[in-house]
CSV table of C-alpha atoms in Angstrom, one decimal:
chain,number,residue,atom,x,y,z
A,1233,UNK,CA,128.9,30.0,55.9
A,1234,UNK,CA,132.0,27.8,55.9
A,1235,UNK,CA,133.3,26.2,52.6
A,1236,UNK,CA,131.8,22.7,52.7
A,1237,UNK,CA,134.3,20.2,52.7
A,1238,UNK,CA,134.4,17.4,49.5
A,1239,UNK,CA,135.9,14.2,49.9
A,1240,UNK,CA,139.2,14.5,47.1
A,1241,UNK,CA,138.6,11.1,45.4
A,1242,UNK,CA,141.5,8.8,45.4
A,1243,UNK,CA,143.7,8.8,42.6
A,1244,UNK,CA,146.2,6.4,41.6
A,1245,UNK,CA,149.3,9.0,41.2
A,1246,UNK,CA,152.7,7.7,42.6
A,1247,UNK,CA,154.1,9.6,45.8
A,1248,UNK,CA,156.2,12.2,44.3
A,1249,UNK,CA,160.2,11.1,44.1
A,1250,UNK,CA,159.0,7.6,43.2
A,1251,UNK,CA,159.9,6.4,39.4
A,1252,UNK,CA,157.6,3.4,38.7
A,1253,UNK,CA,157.6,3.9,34.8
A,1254,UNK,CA,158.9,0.6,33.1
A,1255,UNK,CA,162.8,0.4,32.2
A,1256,UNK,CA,162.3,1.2,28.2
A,1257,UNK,CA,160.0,4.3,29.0
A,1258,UNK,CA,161.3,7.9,28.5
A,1259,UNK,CA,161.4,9.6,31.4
A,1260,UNK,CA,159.4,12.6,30.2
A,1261,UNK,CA,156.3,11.3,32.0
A,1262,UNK,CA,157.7,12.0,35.7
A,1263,UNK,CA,157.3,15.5,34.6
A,1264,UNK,CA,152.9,15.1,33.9
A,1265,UNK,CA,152.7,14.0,38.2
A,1266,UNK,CA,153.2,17.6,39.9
A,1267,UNK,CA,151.0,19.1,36.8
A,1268,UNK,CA,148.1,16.4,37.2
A,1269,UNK,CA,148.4,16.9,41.4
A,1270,UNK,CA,147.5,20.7,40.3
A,1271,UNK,CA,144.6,19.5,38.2
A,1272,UNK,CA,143.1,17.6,40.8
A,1273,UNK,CA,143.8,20.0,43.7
A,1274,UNK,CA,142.2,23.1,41.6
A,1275,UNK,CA,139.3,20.5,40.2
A,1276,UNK,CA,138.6,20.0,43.7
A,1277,UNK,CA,138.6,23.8,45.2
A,1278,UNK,CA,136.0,24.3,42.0
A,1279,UNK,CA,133.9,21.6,42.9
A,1280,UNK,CA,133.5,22.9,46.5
A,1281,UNK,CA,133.0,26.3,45.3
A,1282,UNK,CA,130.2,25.1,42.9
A,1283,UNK,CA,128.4,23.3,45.9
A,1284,UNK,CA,128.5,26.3,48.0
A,1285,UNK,CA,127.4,28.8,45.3
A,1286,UNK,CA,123.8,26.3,44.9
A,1287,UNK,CA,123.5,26.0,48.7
A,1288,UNK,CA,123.5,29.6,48.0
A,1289,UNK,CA,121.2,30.2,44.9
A,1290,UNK,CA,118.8,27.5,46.9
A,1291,UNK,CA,118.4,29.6,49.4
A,1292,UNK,CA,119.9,27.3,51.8
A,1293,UNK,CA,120.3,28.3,55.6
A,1294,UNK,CA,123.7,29.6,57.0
A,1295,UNK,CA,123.9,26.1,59.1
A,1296,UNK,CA,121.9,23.3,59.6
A,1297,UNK,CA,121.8,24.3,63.2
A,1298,UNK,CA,123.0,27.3,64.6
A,1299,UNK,CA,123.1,26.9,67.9
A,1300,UNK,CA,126.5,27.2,70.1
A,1301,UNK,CA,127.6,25.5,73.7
A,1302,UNK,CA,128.0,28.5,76.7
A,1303,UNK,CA,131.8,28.2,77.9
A,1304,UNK,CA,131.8,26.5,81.8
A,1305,UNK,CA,132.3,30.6,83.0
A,1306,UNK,CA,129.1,31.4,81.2
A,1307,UNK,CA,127.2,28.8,82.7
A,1308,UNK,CA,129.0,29.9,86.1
A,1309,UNK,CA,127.6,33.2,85.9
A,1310,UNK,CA,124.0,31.7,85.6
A,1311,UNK,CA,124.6,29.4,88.5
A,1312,UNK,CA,126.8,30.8,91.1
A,1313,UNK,CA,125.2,31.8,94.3
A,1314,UNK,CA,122.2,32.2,93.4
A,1315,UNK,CA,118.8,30.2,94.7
A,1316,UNK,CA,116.4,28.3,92.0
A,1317,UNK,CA,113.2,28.6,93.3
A,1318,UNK,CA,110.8,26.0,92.8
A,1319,UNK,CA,106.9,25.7,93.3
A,1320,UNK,CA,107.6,22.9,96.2
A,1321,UNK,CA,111.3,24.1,97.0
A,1322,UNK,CA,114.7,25.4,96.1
A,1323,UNK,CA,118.2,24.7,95.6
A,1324,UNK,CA,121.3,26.9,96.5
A,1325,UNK,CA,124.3,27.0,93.9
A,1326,UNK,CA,127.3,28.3,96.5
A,1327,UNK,CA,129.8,30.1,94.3
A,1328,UNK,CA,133.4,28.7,96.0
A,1329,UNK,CA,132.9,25.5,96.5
A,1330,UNK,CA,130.6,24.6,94.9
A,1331,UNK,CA,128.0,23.4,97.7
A,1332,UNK,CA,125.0,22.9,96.5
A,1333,UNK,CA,121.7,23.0,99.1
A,1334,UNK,CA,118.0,21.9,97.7
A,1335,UNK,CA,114.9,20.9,99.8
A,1336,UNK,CA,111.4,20.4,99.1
A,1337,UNK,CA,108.1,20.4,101.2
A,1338,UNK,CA,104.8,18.8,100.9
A,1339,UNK,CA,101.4,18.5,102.8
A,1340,UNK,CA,103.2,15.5,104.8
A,1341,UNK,CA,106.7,15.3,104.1
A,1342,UNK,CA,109.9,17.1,103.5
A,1343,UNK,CA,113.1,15.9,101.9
A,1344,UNK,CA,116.7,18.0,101.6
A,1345,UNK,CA,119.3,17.0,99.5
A,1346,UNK,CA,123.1,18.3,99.7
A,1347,UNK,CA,125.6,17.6,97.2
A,1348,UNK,CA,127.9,19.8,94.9
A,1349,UNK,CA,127.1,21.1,91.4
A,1350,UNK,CA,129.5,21.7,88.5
A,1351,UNK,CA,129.5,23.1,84.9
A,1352,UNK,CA,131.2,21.3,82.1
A,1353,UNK,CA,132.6,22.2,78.6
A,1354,UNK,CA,129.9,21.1,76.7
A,1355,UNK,CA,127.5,22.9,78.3
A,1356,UNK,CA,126.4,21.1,80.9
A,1357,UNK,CA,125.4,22.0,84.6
A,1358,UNK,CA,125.4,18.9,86.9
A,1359,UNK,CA,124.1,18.3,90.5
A,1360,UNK,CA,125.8,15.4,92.8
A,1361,UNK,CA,123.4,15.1,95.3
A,1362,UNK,CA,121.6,12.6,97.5
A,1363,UNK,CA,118.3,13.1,98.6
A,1364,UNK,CA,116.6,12.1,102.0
A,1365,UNK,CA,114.0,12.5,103.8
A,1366,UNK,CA,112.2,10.6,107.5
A,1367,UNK,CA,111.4,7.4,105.1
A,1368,UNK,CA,114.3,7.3,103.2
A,1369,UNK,CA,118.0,7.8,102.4
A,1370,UNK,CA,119.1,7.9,98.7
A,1371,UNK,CA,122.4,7.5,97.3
A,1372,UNK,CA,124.0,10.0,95.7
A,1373,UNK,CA,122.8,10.6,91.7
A,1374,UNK,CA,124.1,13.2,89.4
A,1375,UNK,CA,121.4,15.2,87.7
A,1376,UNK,CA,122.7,17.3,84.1
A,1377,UNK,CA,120.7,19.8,82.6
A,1378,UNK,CA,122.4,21.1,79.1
A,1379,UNK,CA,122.3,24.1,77.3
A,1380,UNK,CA,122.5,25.9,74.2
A,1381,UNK,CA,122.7,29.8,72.9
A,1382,UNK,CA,120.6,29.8,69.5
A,1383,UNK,CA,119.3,33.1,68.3
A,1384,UNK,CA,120.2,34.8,71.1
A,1385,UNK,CA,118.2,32.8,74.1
A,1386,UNK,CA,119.7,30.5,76.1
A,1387,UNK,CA,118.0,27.2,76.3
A,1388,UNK,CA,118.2,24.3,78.5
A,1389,UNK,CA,117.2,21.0,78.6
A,1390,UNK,CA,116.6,18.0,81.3
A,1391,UNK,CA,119.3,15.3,80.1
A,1392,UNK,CA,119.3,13.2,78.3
A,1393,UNK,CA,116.1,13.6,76.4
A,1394,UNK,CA,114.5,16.5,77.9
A,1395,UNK,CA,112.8,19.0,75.7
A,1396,UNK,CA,114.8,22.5,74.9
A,1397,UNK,CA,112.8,25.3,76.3
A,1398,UNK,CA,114.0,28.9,76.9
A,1399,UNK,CA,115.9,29.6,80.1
A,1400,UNK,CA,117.2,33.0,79.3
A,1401,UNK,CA,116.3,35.8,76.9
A,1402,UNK,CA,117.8,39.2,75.8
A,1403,UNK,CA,116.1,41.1,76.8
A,1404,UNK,CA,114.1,39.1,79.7
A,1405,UNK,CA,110.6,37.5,79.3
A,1406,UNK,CA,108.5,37.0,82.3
A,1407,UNK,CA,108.2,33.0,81.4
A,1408,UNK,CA,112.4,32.4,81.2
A,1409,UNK,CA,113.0,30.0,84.1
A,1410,UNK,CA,116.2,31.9,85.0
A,1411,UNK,CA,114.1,34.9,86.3
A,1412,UNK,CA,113.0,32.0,89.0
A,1413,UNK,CA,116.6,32.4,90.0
A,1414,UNK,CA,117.5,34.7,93.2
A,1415,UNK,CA,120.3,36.8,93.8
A,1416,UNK,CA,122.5,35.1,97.0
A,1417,UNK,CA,121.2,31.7,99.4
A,1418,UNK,CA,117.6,33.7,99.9
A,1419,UNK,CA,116.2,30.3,101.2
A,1420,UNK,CA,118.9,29.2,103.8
A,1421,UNK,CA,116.0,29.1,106.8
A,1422,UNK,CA,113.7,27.1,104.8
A,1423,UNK,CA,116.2,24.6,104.1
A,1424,UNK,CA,117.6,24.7,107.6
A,1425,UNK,CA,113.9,23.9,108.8
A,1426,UNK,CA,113.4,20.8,106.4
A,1427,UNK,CA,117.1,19.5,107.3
A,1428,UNK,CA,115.9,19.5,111.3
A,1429,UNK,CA,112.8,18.5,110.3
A,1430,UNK,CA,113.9,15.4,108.1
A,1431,UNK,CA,116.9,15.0,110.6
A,1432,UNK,CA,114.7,14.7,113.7
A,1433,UNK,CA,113.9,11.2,115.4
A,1434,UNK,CA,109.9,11.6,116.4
């Protein structure tokens, strides 16, 4: 557990080099300010020592929350070519550049959307896609979903106020949603036949 950090109250010493004593003083009290400096410093280094040793004693936790952020080539590795497979649909993360492919199918309808996604440093994985389908055309929208590593599983989230549920596990569990996730673009037909399908004019 890292040493907390206590705010050093602010004292009313002179900057060192500075003589403000009054003309009829004897100088001997320039020599108290590097001695008082040591006082406080060492008061201070106590006084956080102190509060650590009862975080301690308490019983306290390590951290208040011990989750970490995935670096953008961790996420990468979760993403990159590789198909999420959905109950309706899917969506293709392409590893190069970045293309990203997604359709979904109902009873009566179909919809595709094509866009690019893209990881960021604090843990994010974004999709820039618009959707469309034979009724509509949308504009482009970027969709995040962020993540976190915290005892081990990594968790994700729908932003910005979706609930943290585990994605990935070490070892695997059958309900992480990463095992919906497919080696390679395992759904290129399907798409393909929603794009002609949504692209067609009857």
């Amino acid at each position: 557990m890292p040493t907390p950090i206590v705010p050093i109250a602010p004292t009313s010493l002179p900057p060192l080099g500075v003589d403000h004593r009054p003309h009829n003083e004897p100088r001997r009290t320039a020599t108290f300010t590097p001695l008082l400096f040591l006082f406080a410093f060492c008061g201070q280094v106590a006084l956080a020592g102190a509060t650590h040793a009862a975080a301690a004693k308490d019983g306290a936790p390590a951290k208040a929350d011990s989750a970490t952020v995935p670096t953008p080539y961790e996420l990468q590795l979760l993403y990159a070519d590789r198909t999420w497979v959905w109950k309706n649909g899917a969506a293709y993360f392409a590893r190069g550049n970045r293309r990203l492919e997604a359709w979904t199918s109902g009873q009566d309808s179909a919809s595709v959307a094509e866009g690019r996604w893209l990881v960021t440093k604090d843990g994010k994985m974004c999709m820039d896609v618009a959707w469309r389908s034979k009724s509509y055309k949308g504009k482009q929208q970027r969709t995040c979903y962020s993540h976190q590593i915290k005892d081990g599983t990594i968790e994700q989230r729908k932003d910005p106020d979706g609930e943290w549920y585990s994605f990935k596990r070490t070892p695997e569990d059958p309900s992480d949603e990463h095992r919906k996730f497919e080696p390679g673009d395992t759904k290129a037909a399907q798409f393909e036949e929603a794009r002609k399908l949504v692209d067609s004019k009857n």
